[in-house]
Short mmCIF file of C-alpha atoms and ligand atoms in Angstrom, two decimals:
data_model
loop_
_atom_site.label_atom_id
_atom_site.label_comp_id
_atom_site.label_asym_id
_atom_site.label_seq_id
_atom_site.Cartn_x
_atom_site.Cartn_y
_atom_site.Cartn_z
CA MET C 12 63.82 95.72 91.29
CA GLY C 13 64.45 94.48 87.77
CA GLY C 14 61.52 93.05 85.89
CA LEU C 15 58.91 93.67 88.56
CA ARG C 16 55.94 95.75 87.50
CA HIS C 17 54.61 98.17 90.10
CA LEU C 18 51.78 100.68 89.91
CA VAL C 19 53.04 103.70 91.82
CA SER C 20 51.88 106.47 89.49
CA ILE C 21 49.26 106.38 86.78
CA ASP C 22 52.20 107.16 84.50
CA ASP C 23 53.48 103.62 85.05
CA LEU C 24 50.80 102.51 82.58
CA SER C 25 50.73 103.40 78.90
CA LEU C 26 47.44 104.23 77.21
CA ALA C 27 47.60 100.83 75.51
CA ASP C 28 48.07 99.18 78.93
CA MET C 29 45.00 100.94 80.26
CA GLN C 30 42.91 99.92 77.27
CA LEU C 31 44.00 96.31 77.73
CA LEU C 32 43.07 96.47 81.40
CA PHE C 33 39.64 97.91 80.56
CA ALA C 34 38.95 95.16 78.04
CA GLN C 35 40.00 92.54 80.60
CA ALA C 36 37.92 94.22 83.32
CA LYS C 37 34.89 94.17 81.06
CA GLN C 38 35.37 90.46 80.52
CA PHE C 39 35.67 89.83 84.27
CA SER C 40 32.59 92.00 84.94
CA GLU C 41 30.44 89.79 82.74
CA GLN C 42 31.04 86.85 85.07
CA LEU C 43 32.48 88.07 88.34
CA ALA C 44 32.44 84.63 89.92
CA GLY C 45 33.80 82.79 86.91
CA SER C 46 37.54 83.36 87.27
CA ALA C 47 38.35 81.58 90.46
CA ASP C 48 41.30 79.73 88.94
CA THR C 49 43.14 82.82 87.75
CA CYS C 50 45.19 83.53 90.89
CA ARG C 51 44.74 80.32 92.84
CA GLY C 52 47.57 79.79 95.30
CA MET C 53 48.63 83.43 95.32
CA ILE C 54 48.30 85.93 98.15
CA THR C 55 48.01 89.70 98.26
CA ALA C 56 48.76 91.78 101.35
CA SER C 57 46.77 94.91 102.17
CA LEU C 58 48.92 97.33 104.16
CA PHE C 59 46.68 100.24 105.09
CA TYR C 60 48.12 103.05 107.18
CA GLU C 61 45.07 105.22 106.42
CA ALA C 62 41.30 104.73 106.48
CA SER C 63 39.65 102.97 103.55
CA THR C 64 36.40 101.26 102.67
CA ARG C 65 36.11 100.88 98.89
CA THR C 66 39.74 100.59 97.94
CA ARG C 67 40.73 97.89 100.40
CA LEU C 68 37.51 95.89 100.21
CA SER C 69 37.35 95.97 96.42
CA PHE C 70 41.00 94.88 96.15
CA GLU C 71 40.37 92.04 98.57
CA SER C 72 37.13 91.06 96.88
CA ALA C 73 38.95 91.14 93.52
CA MET C 74 41.68 88.80 94.78
CA LEU C 75 39.16 86.41 96.35
CA ARG C 76 37.14 86.36 93.13
CA LEU C 77 40.34 85.45 91.27
CA GLY C 78 40.71 82.47 93.59
CA GLY C 79 43.62 83.92 95.55
CA GLY C 80 44.03 84.70 99.23
CA VAL C 81 44.39 87.92 101.16
CA ILE C 82 46.25 88.94 104.29
CA SER C 83 45.09 92.26 105.56
CA ALA C 84 46.58 94.82 107.90
CA ALA C 85 43.62 97.15 107.70
CA ASP C 86 44.84 99.33 110.51
CA MET C 87 48.59 99.62 110.62
CA SER C 88 48.39 101.54 113.88
CA VAL C 89 48.06 98.14 115.56
CA SER C 90 51.05 96.74 113.61
CA SER C 91 54.74 97.04 114.34
CA ALA C 92 54.60 100.53 112.85
CA SER C 93 53.46 101.53 116.34
CA LYS C 94 56.72 100.05 117.64
CA GLY C 95 58.67 102.29 115.30
CA GLU C 96 59.24 99.89 112.42
CA SER C 97 60.10 101.66 109.16
CA LEU C 98 57.90 101.29 106.11
CA ALA C 99 60.88 99.89 104.20
CA ASP C 100 61.38 97.10 106.75
CA THR C 101 57.68 96.22 106.84
CA VAL C 102 57.62 95.96 103.04
CA ARG C 103 60.79 93.85 102.97
CA VAL C 104 59.25 91.43 105.45
CA VAL C 105 55.83 91.17 103.81
CA SER C 106 57.32 90.78 100.33
CA GLY C 107 59.66 88.06 101.57
CA GLY C 108 57.29 85.13 101.24
CA TYR C 109 54.23 86.43 103.06
CA ALA C 110 52.55 87.77 99.91
CA ASP C 111 52.95 87.86 96.13
CA LEU C 112 51.78 91.46 95.81
CA ILE C 113 51.39 94.41 98.17
CA VAL C 114 48.55 96.94 98.12
CA LEU C 115 49.69 99.96 100.12
CA ARG C 116 47.87 103.03 101.41
CA HIS C 117 49.90 105.52 103.40
CA PRO C 118 49.51 109.15 104.52
CA SER C 119 52.97 110.21 103.27
CA GLU C 120 53.47 111.33 99.69
CA GLY C 121 55.82 108.98 97.88
CA ALA C 122 55.32 106.04 100.26
CA ALA C 123 54.49 103.67 97.39
CA ALA C 124 57.64 104.69 95.52
CA LEU C 125 59.70 103.80 98.57
CA ALA C 126 57.86 100.49 98.93
CA ALA C 127 58.47 99.65 95.26
CA GLN C 128 62.17 100.38 95.73
CA VAL C 129 62.61 97.77 98.47
CA SER C 130 59.91 95.22 97.63
CA SER C 131 60.59 91.89 95.99
CA VAL C 132 56.94 91.63 94.82
CA PRO C 133 54.78 94.10 92.84
CA VAL C 134 53.50 97.10 94.81
CA ILE C 135 50.25 98.88 94.04
CA ASN C 136 49.75 102.42 95.30
CA ALA C 137 46.31 102.57 96.90
CA GLY C 138 46.79 106.24 97.80
CA ASP C 139 49.89 108.03 99.11
CA GLY C 140 48.88 111.16 100.97
CA ALA C 141 47.75 113.91 98.62
CA HIS C 142 49.99 112.63 95.84
CA GLU C 143 48.37 109.94 93.65
CA HIS C 144 45.70 107.23 93.62
CA PRO C 145 46.20 105.46 90.30
CA THR C 146 43.74 102.60 90.78
CA GLN C 147 40.90 105.03 91.50
CA THR C 148 41.82 106.63 88.18
CA LEU C 149 41.55 103.27 86.44
CA CYS C 150 38.02 102.92 87.90
CA ASP C 151 37.17 106.48 86.83
CA LEU C 152 38.47 106.09 83.28
CA TYR C 153 36.90 102.66 82.90
CA THR C 154 33.56 104.12 83.99
CA LEU C 155 33.85 106.98 81.50
CA TRP C 156 34.77 104.50 78.77
CA ILE C 157 31.77 102.28 79.59
CA GLU C 158 29.32 105.19 79.90
CA LYS C 159 30.54 107.36 77.03
CA GLY C 160 32.25 104.82 74.79
CA LYS C 161 35.47 106.86 74.66
CA ILE C 162 37.71 109.14 76.71
CA GLU C 163 39.44 111.14 74.01
CA GLY C 164 37.74 114.44 73.33
CA LEU C 165 35.40 114.24 76.33
CA ASP C 166 34.80 117.49 78.21
CA VAL C 167 35.40 116.79 81.90
CA VAL C 168 34.91 119.25 84.77
CA LEU C 169 36.96 118.60 87.92
CA ALA C 170 35.46 120.30 90.97
CA GLY C 171 35.97 120.61 94.71
CA ASP C 172 39.31 120.03 96.40
CA LEU C 173 41.84 119.87 93.58
CA ARG C 174 44.72 120.58 95.91
CA TYR C 175 44.71 117.64 98.27
CA SER C 176 42.65 115.09 96.26
CA ARG C 177 45.06 112.43 95.10
CA THR C 178 42.28 111.01 92.92
CA ILE C 179 42.27 114.30 90.98
CA HIS C 180 46.03 114.30 90.47
CA SER C 181 46.22 110.82 88.94
CA PHE C 182 43.02 111.43 86.98
CA ILE C 183 44.15 114.72 85.46
CA TYR C 184 47.45 113.26 84.18
CA ALA C 185 45.56 110.39 82.55
CA LEU C 186 42.85 112.66 81.09
CA ALA C 187 45.57 114.86 79.57
CA ARG C 188 47.26 111.82 78.05
CA PHE C 189 43.99 110.48 76.66
CA GLY C 190 43.30 113.87 75.06
CA ALA C 191 40.23 114.80 77.09
CA ASN C 192 39.34 118.49 77.58
CA ILE C 193 39.68 119.37 81.23
CA VAL C 194 38.04 122.24 83.08
CA CYS C 195 39.19 122.83 86.63
CA VAL C 196 36.60 124.44 88.89
CA PRO C 197 38.38 124.39 92.23
CA HIS C 198 36.82 125.41 95.51
CA PRO C 199 38.55 128.73 96.38
CA GLY C 200 41.82 128.00 98.19
CA LEU C 201 41.94 124.40 96.96
CA GLU C 202 43.41 124.93 93.49
CA LEU C 203 45.67 122.41 91.73
CA PRO C 204 49.19 122.40 93.23
CA ASP C 205 51.99 123.99 91.21
CA TYR C 206 53.91 120.73 90.83
CA VAL C 207 50.88 119.11 89.19
CA LEU C 208 50.49 122.06 86.82
CA GLN C 209 54.17 121.96 86.00
CA ARG C 210 54.01 118.27 85.16
CA LEU C 211 50.94 118.81 83.00
CA ARG C 212 52.81 121.52 81.16
CA GLU C 213 56.15 119.81 80.77
CA GLU C 214 55.20 116.19 80.31
CA TYR C 215 51.89 116.46 78.49
CA GLY C 216 52.13 119.87 76.82
CA ALA C 217 48.94 120.95 78.58
CA GLU C 218 48.63 124.62 79.37
CA PRO C 219 46.05 126.15 81.76
CA VAL C 220 44.02 129.03 80.36
CA ARG C 221 41.37 131.04 82.20
CA ALA C 222 37.91 129.70 81.46
CA ASP C 223 34.54 131.36 81.75
CA ALA C 224 32.52 128.72 83.57
CA SER C 225 29.64 131.01 84.53
CA ARG C 226 27.16 128.93 82.54
CA LEU C 227 27.80 126.04 84.95
CA GLY C 228 25.93 128.03 87.59
CA GLU C 229 26.53 127.98 91.31
CA ILE C 230 29.36 125.45 91.30
CA ALA C 231 31.59 127.87 89.43
CA SER C 232 30.27 131.09 90.93
CA SER C 233 33.26 131.83 93.15
CA SER C 234 35.85 129.70 91.37
CA ASP C 235 38.77 130.75 89.21
CA ALA C 236 38.04 128.19 86.54
CA ALA C 237 40.84 127.06 84.25
CA TYR C 238 40.76 125.16 81.00
CA ILE C 239 43.71 122.79 80.66
CA THR C 240 44.43 123.01 77.01
CA PRO C 241 46.98 121.12 74.97
CA LYS C 242 49.59 123.31 73.33
CA GLY C 243 49.22 123.85 69.63
CA PRO C 244 46.06 123.25 67.66
CA HIS C 245 43.31 121.76 69.74
CA GLN C 246 39.64 121.13 69.52
CA LEU C 247 37.63 123.91 71.01
CA SER C 248 34.60 121.67 71.27
CA LEU C 249 34.04 122.98 74.74
CA PHE C 250 33.85 126.60 73.79
CA THR C 251 32.07 128.89 71.45
CA GLU C 252 34.90 130.96 70.03
CA ALA C 253 32.79 134.12 69.98
CA SER C 254 32.53 134.29 73.76
CA GLY C 255 36.11 133.17 74.38
CA LEU C 256 36.80 130.08 76.43
CA THR C 257 33.27 129.62 77.68
CA VAL C 258 32.33 126.26 79.09
CA ASP C 259 29.07 125.37 77.42
CA ARG C 260 28.96 121.60 77.13
CA VAL C 261 30.13 119.07 79.65
CA ASP C 262 30.29 115.27 79.40
CA ALA C 263 31.27 114.56 82.99
CA LEU C 264 31.35 116.45 86.27
CA TYR C 265 33.80 114.92 88.77
CA MET C 266 33.21 116.13 92.34
CA THR C 267 35.52 115.65 95.29
CA ARG C 268 35.07 116.19 99.01
CA PRO C 269 37.23 118.56 101.07
CA GLN C 270 40.22 116.44 102.12
CA THR C 271 40.13 118.00 105.60
CA GLU C 272 42.39 115.35 107.10
CA ARG C 273 45.18 116.86 105.00
CA PHE C 274 44.38 120.52 105.58
CA GLY C 275 47.10 122.66 107.10
CA SER C 276 46.51 125.36 109.72
CA GLY C 277 46.01 128.01 107.00
CA ASP C 278 43.40 126.01 105.09
CA GLN C 279 40.15 127.48 106.39
CA VAL C 280 37.70 127.16 103.55
CA ALA C 281 34.05 128.04 103.12
CA PRO C 282 31.52 125.19 102.87
CA PHE C 283 31.43 123.47 99.47
CA VAL C 284 28.66 124.18 96.99
CA GLN C 285 26.23 121.29 96.90
CA MET C 286 25.39 119.61 93.62
CA ASN C 287 21.70 118.77 93.55
CA THR C 288 18.95 118.40 90.97
CA LYS C 289 18.62 122.17 90.66
CA ALA C 290 22.36 122.74 90.20
CA MET C 291 22.43 119.97 87.62
CA SER C 292 19.72 121.73 85.61
CA ALA C 293 22.29 124.21 84.23
CA GLU C 294 22.21 123.89 80.44
CA PRO C 295 25.86 122.75 79.94
CA LEU C 296 25.33 119.94 82.49
CA LYS C 297 22.25 118.50 80.83
CA HIS C 298 24.07 115.47 79.50
CA ALA C 299 26.87 115.34 82.05
CA VAL C 300 27.39 112.23 84.15
CA VAL C 301 28.07 112.98 87.83
CA MET C 302 31.13 111.24 89.23
CA HIS C 303 32.70 111.13 92.71
CA PRO C 304 35.39 108.79 94.07
CA LEU C 305 33.44 108.62 97.38
CA PRO C 306 33.14 108.98 100.28
CA ARG C 307 30.93 112.03 99.78
CA ARG C 308 29.95 114.46 102.44
CA ASP C 309 27.51 117.21 101.49
CA GLU C 310 28.87 118.08 98.06
CA ILE C 311 26.40 115.75 96.34
CA SER C 312 22.84 115.81 97.60
CA ALA C 313 20.94 112.53 98.03
CA ASP C 314 18.29 113.90 95.67
CA LEU C 315 20.72 113.25 92.81
CA ASP C 316 21.08 109.54 93.64
CA SER C 317 18.12 108.51 91.50
CA ASP C 318 19.11 110.81 88.62
CA PRO C 319 20.27 108.64 85.69
CA ARG C 320 23.27 110.95 85.25
CA SER C 321 24.62 109.96 88.68
CA ILE C 322 27.16 107.19 88.29
CA TYR C 323 29.21 107.40 91.49
CA PHE C 324 27.97 104.09 92.84
CA LYS C 325 28.70 102.44 89.50
CA GLN C 326 32.24 103.83 89.75
CA ALA C 327 32.61 102.11 93.12
CA SER C 328 31.19 98.79 91.98
CA ARG C 329 33.45 98.76 88.93
CA GLY C 330 36.40 98.83 91.31
CA VAL C 331 36.13 95.05 91.58
CA PRO C 332 36.54 94.02 87.90
CA VAL C 333 39.10 96.77 87.31
CA ARG C 334 41.21 95.63 90.25
CA MET C 335 40.77 91.98 89.18
CA ALA C 336 42.29 92.88 85.82
CA LEU C 337 45.14 94.79 87.42
CA LEU C 338 45.96 92.06 89.93
CA ALA C 339 45.86 89.34 87.28
CA ALA C 340 48.14 91.43 85.05
CA LEU C 341 50.72 92.31 87.70
CA LEU C 342 50.75 88.73 88.98
CA GLY C 343 51.34 87.48 85.43
CA ARG C 344 48.14 85.45 85.50
CA CYS C 345 46.44 86.72 82.40
CA GLU C 346 47.41 87.38 78.84
CA LEU C 347 48.03 91.08 79.33
CA ARG C 348 51.52 92.21 78.50
CA LEU C 349 51.76 95.59 80.12
CA GLU C 350 54.35 97.72 78.41
CA GLY C 351 54.56 100.74 80.70
CA ALA C 352 54.21 104.37 79.75
CA ARG C 353 57.78 105.58 79.89
CA ALA C 354 61.21 104.34 80.76
CA VAL C 355 61.82 104.48 84.47
CA GLN C 356 63.96 107.51 85.10
CA GLN C 357 67.04 107.17 87.13
CA SER C 358 67.00 108.33 90.68
CA TYR C 359 69.76 110.55 91.95
CA ARG C 360 71.05 110.24 95.44
CA VAL C 361 72.43 112.73 97.90
CA PRO C 362 74.72 112.09 100.84
CA GLU C 363 73.28 110.69 104.04
CA GLY C 364 71.54 113.33 106.10
CA GLU C 365 70.87 115.77 103.25
CA ASN C 366 67.47 116.12 101.67
CA PRO C 367 66.73 118.86 99.15
CA CYS C 368 63.05 117.84 99.24
CA THR C 369 61.38 120.42 101.47
CA ASN C 370 57.93 118.84 101.36
CA GLU C 371 57.33 117.94 104.98
CA ARG C 372 54.65 115.42 103.92
CA CYS C 373 57.08 113.54 101.70
CA ILE C 374 58.04 110.06 102.89
CA SER C 375 61.69 111.16 102.56
CA ASN C 376 60.99 113.56 105.42
CA THR C 377 58.41 111.66 107.45
CA GLU C 378 60.38 108.40 107.65
CA LYS C 379 63.37 108.69 109.87
CA ARG C 380 64.92 105.37 108.96
CA HIS C 381 65.87 103.31 105.93
CA ILE C 382 65.29 105.87 103.25
CA GLN C 383 67.65 107.81 101.01
CA PRO C 384 66.32 110.86 99.20
CA ALA C 385 66.00 110.07 95.49
CA PHE C 386 65.44 112.31 92.52
CA ARG C 387 64.28 112.34 88.96
CA LEU C 388 65.89 114.64 86.49
CA ALA C 389 63.18 116.75 84.85
CA SER C 390 65.38 118.97 82.69
CA ARG C 391 69.09 119.52 82.01
CA ILE C 392 68.88 123.15 80.89
CA PRO C 393 67.83 124.69 83.15
CA LEU C 394 68.86 121.94 85.52
CA ARG C 395 65.81 120.84 87.43
CA ALA C 396 64.96 117.75 89.39
CA ASN C 397 61.86 116.48 91.11
CA CYS C 398 61.75 114.44 94.27
CA GLY C 399 61.75 110.76 93.29
CA TYR C 400 59.10 110.08 95.92
CA CYS C 401 56.61 112.96 96.14
CA SER C 402 57.33 114.51 92.69
CA ARG C 403 57.71 118.06 94.08
CA VAL C 404 60.18 120.30 92.32
CA LEU C 405 63.41 120.39 94.30
CA ARG C 406 64.90 123.71 95.18
CA SER C 407 68.48 122.63 94.72
CA ALA C 408 70.60 125.67 94.08
CA PHE C 409 73.80 123.60 93.92
CA VAL C 410 74.83 120.38 92.27
CA GLY C 411 77.91 118.29 92.77
CA CYS C 412 79.73 115.72 90.69
CA SER C 413 80.16 112.51 92.66
CA THR C 414 83.48 111.70 90.94
CA SER C 415 85.29 115.07 90.86
CA ARG C 416 83.67 116.10 94.17
CA HIS C 417 83.25 119.60 92.74
CA VAL C 418 80.17 121.66 93.47
CA HIS C 419 78.62 124.11 91.00
CA ALA C 420 75.74 126.56 91.01
CA ALA C 421 72.86 124.60 89.46
CA ASP C 422 72.43 127.16 86.68
CA ALA C 423 76.17 127.47 85.85
CA PRO C 424 77.30 126.21 82.43
CA SER C 425 79.85 123.98 84.19
CA ALA C 426 76.98 122.10 85.88
CA ARG C 427 75.74 120.99 82.47
CA LYS C 428 78.85 118.90 81.94
CA ILE C 429 78.17 116.57 84.87
CA ARG C 430 77.00 113.19 83.71
CA PRO C 431 73.48 112.46 84.92
CA GLU C 432 74.58 109.43 86.94
CA HIS C 433 77.13 111.59 88.79
CA LEU C 434 74.77 114.41 89.77
CA VAL C 435 74.32 115.09 93.48
CA PHE C 436 71.72 117.66 94.56
CA PHE C 437 72.23 120.09 97.42
CA GLY C 438 69.82 122.57 98.95
CA ASP C 439 72.64 125.04 99.61
CA LEU C 440 76.39 125.47 99.32
CA ALA C 441 77.00 124.81 103.01
CA ALA C 442 75.54 121.30 102.65
CA ALA C 443 77.88 120.55 99.75
CA LEU C 444 80.95 121.85 101.61
CA ALA C 445 79.95 119.88 104.70
CA HIS C 446 80.06 116.72 102.61
CA GLY C 447 83.58 117.39 101.35
CA PHE C 448 82.66 118.88 97.97
CA THR C 449 84.80 121.81 96.87
CA VAL C 450 84.32 124.77 94.57
CA PRO C 451 86.51 124.24 91.47
CA ARG C 452 89.43 126.64 91.16
CA GLY C 453 88.47 129.86 89.36
CA ALA C 454 84.72 129.25 89.69
CA VAL C 455 82.60 131.98 91.17
CA VAL C 456 79.66 130.77 93.15
CA PRO C 457 76.91 133.06 94.35
C1 NCD I 523 39.41 108.60 97.80
C2 NCD I 523 40.77 108.58 98.51
O1 NCD I 523 40.97 107.80 99.43
O2 NCD I 523 41.61 109.36 98.07
N1 NCD I 523 38.61 107.53 98.19
C3 NCD I 523 38.66 106.37 97.47
O3 NCD I 523 39.65 105.69 97.46
N2 NCD I 523 37.59 106.06 96.74
C4 NCD I 523 38.73 109.90 97.85
C5 NCD I 523 38.47 110.54 99.18
O4 NCD I 523 38.80 110.01 100.23
O5 NCD I 523 37.90 111.63 99.15
#
C-alpha cells in the first residue's frame, strides 16, 4: 500500500535507517519510562501464530512505554484461524481500525510479505518460519554497536543451526551490508540454505570461501566452515595470509539452537557442541562476545553466564529500546525519516491456481485462500525470479507475455523481449498451455 512503511525483511531498512534507529534506541534506553507521550492514543496488535516470549513481550512493553496500547492475540490457535480464516482476512480486519500497526509472527515463510500486501497499517515481521526475523537483527546489531562501537570490519562467527534460524538469515544479510567479516560454522547438516547464499552473492557481492576454523576448537571440529568474503579487495583481518584463510581472531560468536520445530523427516542431527568456559578459552575467542537470540537449550552452558564476554541477556533487554525506536518511527511519532534500503521491486503474478514456488513452507502454498503467488525479478539474463513471499529461487522453465499470450522457454532470446510488467511465470509448458498461452509460430520449445 502506497506510503506505508513495513518491516518485512531487514533489507527494508537502509544502513542509514538502522543507524538512526540505534541512535534513537540509545536515547530511549537512557530513560525507558520517560517517553510515555510518544505514541499516546495509538494501538499495536500482536498476532502470534507461533510461540514467543521475548519478541512479543518486548514489543508490547515497548508500546506501553511509549504511552500506547496493545491488543494481543498471543495464541492464534484460539482465534478465528482455527475456524479457517485466512491470514489475509485477519490482517484486513485488524488493520481496519482495530490497530495502528501489526506485529506478526507466523510459521509460514513469507507470511509478513502477504500481510504487508493487504494491510492498511504498517506490518512488522516478528519471524516468518525459517525465513527472516529482522527485529532480532536490529537488537543484535545494536548490541554489537554498543559493545564494540562499530559493526564494519568486525569478525563475527555464526554457529549452530544456520539452515532454519531466521535470526541468522536476517543477521547475515545485514552483516554483509555493514561490511563485517562473517565466518559460518554450521552444525553438520544445518548449513546456510542455497537461496540465502545466492542472495549474499548476487545482492551483496559476498562470496563464500572455505575457512580453516580449527583454531576455534571444538565448536568447529566437525564443521565445514566458510568465510563469507566480499568480492574484490577485502580486508583479511581475520586471517594470517601465510596459513590461508585461517580464523584467528573473533569479535563475536553468535550461537543458535537447533530449530527442531522446523526439522524435516531427514533432519536427524547429532547433539550440538556446548560452548562453555573451556571452549571459550580458545585463543581466537579470547576477546569475543558471546551472543544468542535465545531461547537457548544446551548450546551455551550456564557456567558462561557470569563471564563478562556473555551478552545474550543484554541482547534480550535491548529489545525494548530498539523496538520502541522502530515503533515510534513506523508510526510517524519521532523525527526519524526512514528512507528504505532499495526500491520495492515489482511483484509478478501468475494465473489463478498456478504457483511456480515449490517451497511447501511458503505462505503461497500453505494458505489455501486469498493469496496470489507473487514474484520478484532477480535477473533478466539469465531470466530468474524469486518468490515474492519466501524469497526462494523459482524453477520456472517457461515465461509468458500477458499481452501477446505467447509462452517462451525462460532462457530463449525471445523471452528477453517481454516487458517486466507483462512477465508471467510457469513451472512447465503444460501449465502455460492450460491457461490459454500459445507457442509463437516458428518457435521451438524444449
Ligand atoms: C528466535 C526466533 O524466534 O527465531 N527467538 C527470538 O525471537 N529471540 C530464536 C529461536 O527461537 O531460536
